[in-house]
Amino acid sequence: MSKGWRWLLLAGFVVWTVLALQWTDFGCSYPEAYLAVLRFGTPEGLEFLPACAG
């Protein structure tokens, strides 16, 4: 794997982590937060999203 691809994957993971941290503020555990980014994107306002409803 070239260095360009490694930096691209690292940057993608950093962005995914920053987005997942927003879900942890809503009570998600870290694995749930990473999946919530894939399923719902970022949390918006105070509307209910079933990402971490259990």
mmCIF file with all atom_site columns, N, CA, C and O in Angstrom, residues 19-20 22-23 33-44 49 51:
data_model
loop_
_atom_site.group_PDB
_atom_site.id
_atom_site.type_symbol
_atom_site.label_atom_id
_atom_site.label_alt_id
_atom_site.label_comp_id
_atom_site.label_asym_id
_atom_site.label_entity_id
_atom_site.label_seq_id
_atom_site.pdbx_PDB_ins_code
_atom_site.Cartn_x
_atom_site.Cartn_y
_atom_site.Cartn_z
_atom_site.occupancy
_atom_site.B_iso_or_equiv
_atom_site.pdbx_formal_charge
_atom_site.auth_seq_id
_atom_site.auth_comp_id
_atom_site.auth_asym_id
_atom_site.auth_atom_id
_atom_site.pdbx_PDB_model_num
ATOM 1  N N  . LEU A 1 19 ? -16.881 12.244 14.047 1.00 0.00 ? 19 LEU A N  1
ATOM 2  C CA . LEU A 1 19 ? -18.341 12.135 13.916 1.00 0.00 ? 19 LEU A CA 1
ATOM 3  C C  . LEU A 1 19 ? -18.921 11.183 14.962 1.00 0.00 ? 19 LEU A C  1
ATOM 4  O O  . LEU A 1 19 ? -19.998 11.429 15.511 1.00 0.00 ? 19 LEU A O  1
ATOM 5  N N  . ALA A 1 20 ? -18.217 10.107 15.261 1.00 0.00 ? 20 ALA A N  1
ATOM 6  C CA . ALA A 1 20 ? -18.699 9.152  16.272 1.00 0.00 ? 20 ALA A CA 1
ATOM 7  C C  . ALA A 1 20 ? -18.701 9.768  17.661 1.00 0.00 ? 20 ALA A C  1
ATOM 8  O O  . ALA A 1 20 ? -19.578 9.456  18.480 1.00 0.00 ? 20 ALA A O  1
ATOM 9  N N  . GLN A 1 22 ? -19.582 12.656 18.444 1.00 0.00 ? 22 GLN A N  1
ATOM 10 C CA . GLN A 1 22 ? -20.833 13.402 18.599 1.00 0.00 ? 22 GLN A CA 1
ATOM 11 C C  . GLN A 1 22 ? -21.935 12.484 19.108 1.00 0.00 ? 22 GLN A C  1
ATOM 12 O O  . GLN A 1 22 ? -22.784 12.904 19.880 1.00 0.00 ? 22 GLN A O  1
ATOM 13 N N  . TRP A 1 23 ? -21.929 11.219 18.671 1.00 0.00 ? 23 TRP A N  1
ATOM 14 C CA . TRP A 1 23 ? -22.950 10.284 19.136 1.00 0.00 ? 23 TRP A CA 1
ATOM 15 C C  . TRP A 1 23 ? -22.724 9.865  20.583 1.00 0.00 ? 23 TRP A C  1
ATOM 16 O O  . TRP A 1 23 ? -23.673 9.523  21.286 1.00 0.00 ? 23 TRP A O  1
ATOM 17 N N  . ALA A 1 33 ? -21.672 4.149  18.477 1.00 0.00 ? 33 ALA A N  1
ATOM 18 C CA . ALA A 1 33 ? -21.454 5.458  17.874 1.00 0.00 ? 33 ALA A CA 1
ATOM 19 C C  . ALA A 1 33 ? -20.874 5.328  16.468 1.00 0.00 ? 33 ALA A C  1
ATOM 20 O O  . ALA A 1 33 ? -21.302 6.034  15.548 1.00 0.00 ? 33 ALA A O  1
ATOM 21 N N  . TYR A 1 34 ? -19.911 4.434  16.285 1.00 0.00 ? 34 TYR A N  1
ATOM 22 C CA . TYR A 1 34 ? -19.332 4.234  14.953 1.00 0.00 ? 34 TYR A CA 1
ATOM 23 C C  . TYR A 1 34 ? -20.386 3.703  13.973 1.00 0.00 ? 34 TYR A C  1
ATOM 24 O O  . TYR A 1 34 ? -20.436 4.117  12.829 1.00 0.00 ? 34 TYR A O  1
ATOM 25 N N  . LEU A 1 35 ? -21.228 2.793  14.444 1.00 0.00 ? 35 LEU A N  1
ATOM 26 C CA . LEU A 1 35 ? -22.288 2.278  13.570 1.00 0.00 ? 35 LEU A CA 1
ATOM 27 C C  . LEU A 1 35 ? -23.346 3.339  13.291 1.00 0.00 ? 35 LEU A C  1
ATOM 28 O O  . LEU A 1 35 ? -23.905 3.385  12.201 1.00 0.00 ? 35 LEU A O  1
ATOM 29 N N  . ALA A 1 36 ? -23.627 4.188  14.268 1.00 0.00 ? 36 ALA A N  1
ATOM 30 C CA . ALA A 1 36 ? -24.618 5.242  14.070 1.00 0.00 ? 36 ALA A CA 1
ATOM 31 C C  . ALA A 1 36 ? -24.172 6.222  12.996 1.00 0.00 ? 36 ALA A C  1
ATOM 32 O O  . ALA A 1 36 ? -24.995 6.738  12.245 1.00 0.00 ? 36 ALA A O  1
ATOM 33 N N  . VAL A 1 37 ? -22.879 6.466  12.896 1.00 0.00 ? 37 VAL A N  1
ATOM 34 C CA . VAL A 1 37 ? -22.371 7.351  11.835 1.00 0.00 ? 37 VAL A CA 1
ATOM 35 C C  . VAL A 1 37 ? -22.673 6.730  10.481 1.00 0.00 ? 37 VAL A C  1
ATOM 36 O O  . VAL A 1 37 ? -23.102 7.420  9.552  1.00 0.00 ? 37 VAL A O  1
ATOM 37 N N  . LEU A 1 38 ? -22.485 5.432  10.354 1.00 0.00 ? 38 LEU A N  1
ATOM 38 C CA . LEU A 1 38 ? -22.756 4.766  9.084  1.00 0.00 ? 38 LEU A CA 1
ATOM 39 C C  . LEU A 1 38 ? -24.246 4.723  8.766  1.00 0.00 ? 38 LEU A C  1
ATOM 40 O O  . LEU A 1 38 ? -24.653 4.884  7.620  1.00 0.00 ? 38 LEU A O  1
ATOM 41 N N  . ARG A 1 39 ? -25.076 4.499  9.788  1.00 0.00 ? 39 ARG A N  1
ATOM 42 C CA . ARG A 1 39 ? -26.511 4.343  9.559  1.00 0.00 ? 39 ARG A CA 1
ATOM 43 C C  . ARG A 1 39 ? -27.265 5.654  9.478  1.00 0.00 ? 39 ARG A C  1
ATOM 44 O O  . ARG A 1 39 ? -28.185 5.786  8.672  1.00 0.00 ? 39 ARG A O  1
ATOM 45 N N  . PHE A 1 40 ? -26.908 6.640  10.307 1.00 0.00 ? 40 PHE A N  1
ATOM 46 C CA . PHE A 1 40 ? -27.703 7.861  10.414 1.00 0.00 ? 40 PHE A CA 1
ATOM 47 C C  . PHE A 1 40 ? -26.944 9.136  10.083 1.00 0.00 ? 40 PHE A C  1
ATOM 48 O O  . PHE A 1 40 ? -27.545 10.201 10.015 1.00 0.00 ? 40 PHE A O  1
ATOM 49 N N  . GLY A 1 41 ? -25.630 9.067  9.973  1.00 0.00 ? 41 GLY A N  1
ATOM 50 C CA . GLY A 1 41 ? -24.849 10.289 9.772  1.00 0.00 ? 41 GLY A CA 1
ATOM 51 C C  . GLY A 1 41 ? -24.602 10.973 11.104 1.00 0.00 ? 41 GLY A C  1
ATOM 52 O O  . GLY A 1 41 ? -24.374 10.330 12.111 1.00 0.00 ? 41 GLY A O  1
ATOM 53 N N  . THR A 1 42 ? -24.702 12.286 11.119 1.00 0.00 ? 42 THR A N  1
ATOM 54 C CA . THR A 1 42 ? -24.480 13.024 12.358 1.00 0.00 ? 42 THR A CA 1
ATOM 55 C C  . THR A 1 42 ? -25.814 13.260 13.066 1.00 0.00 ? 42 THR A C  1
ATOM 56 O O  . THR A 1 42 ? -26.854 13.355 12.418 1.00 0.00 ? 42 THR A O  1
ATOM 57 N N  . PRO A 1 43 ? -25.800 13.367 14.394 1.00 0.00 ? 43 PRO A N  1
ATOM 58 C CA . PRO A 1 43 ? -27.043 13.666 15.115 1.00 0.00 ? 43 PRO A CA 1
ATOM 59 C C  . PRO A 1 43 ? -27.456 15.106 14.838 1.00 0.00 ? 43 PRO A C  1
ATOM 60 O O  . PRO A 1 43 ? -26.631 16.009 14.800 1.00 0.00 ? 43 PRO A O  1
ATOM 61 N N  . GLU A 1 44 ? -28.750 15.304 14.618 1.00 0.00 ? 44 GLU A N  1
ATOM 62 C CA . GLU A 1 44 ? -29.251 16.630 14.291 1.00 0.00 ? 44 GLU A CA 1
ATOM 63 C C  . GLU A 1 44 ? -30.217 17.111 15.366 1.00 0.00 ? 44 GLU A C  1
ATOM 64 O O  . GLU A 1 44 ? -31.253 16.507 15.587 1.00 0.00 ? 44 GLU A O  1
ATOM 65 N N  . LEU A 1 49 ? -33.506 9.989  17.513 1.00 0.00 ? 49 LEU A N  1
ATOM 66 C CA . LEU A 1 49 ? -32.997 9.036  16.525 1.00 0.00 ? 49 LEU A CA 1
ATOM 67 C C  . LEU A 1 49 ? -32.737 7.740  17.268 1.00 0.00 ? 49 LEU A C  1
ATOM 68 O O  . LEU A 1 49 ? -32.113 7.728  18.332 1.00 0.00 ? 49 LEU A O  1
ATOM 69 N N  . ALA A 1 51 ? -30.653 5.488  17.254 1.00 0.00 ? 51 ALA A N  1
ATOM 70 C CA . ALA A 1 51 ? -29.312 4.923  17.103 1.00 0.00 ? 51 ALA A CA 1
ATOM 71 C C  . ALA A 1 51 ? -28.876 4.152  18.344 1.00 0.00 ? 51 ALA A C  1
ATOM 72 O O  . ALA A 1 51 ? -28.262 3.112  18.238 1.00 0.00 ? 51 ALA A O  1
#
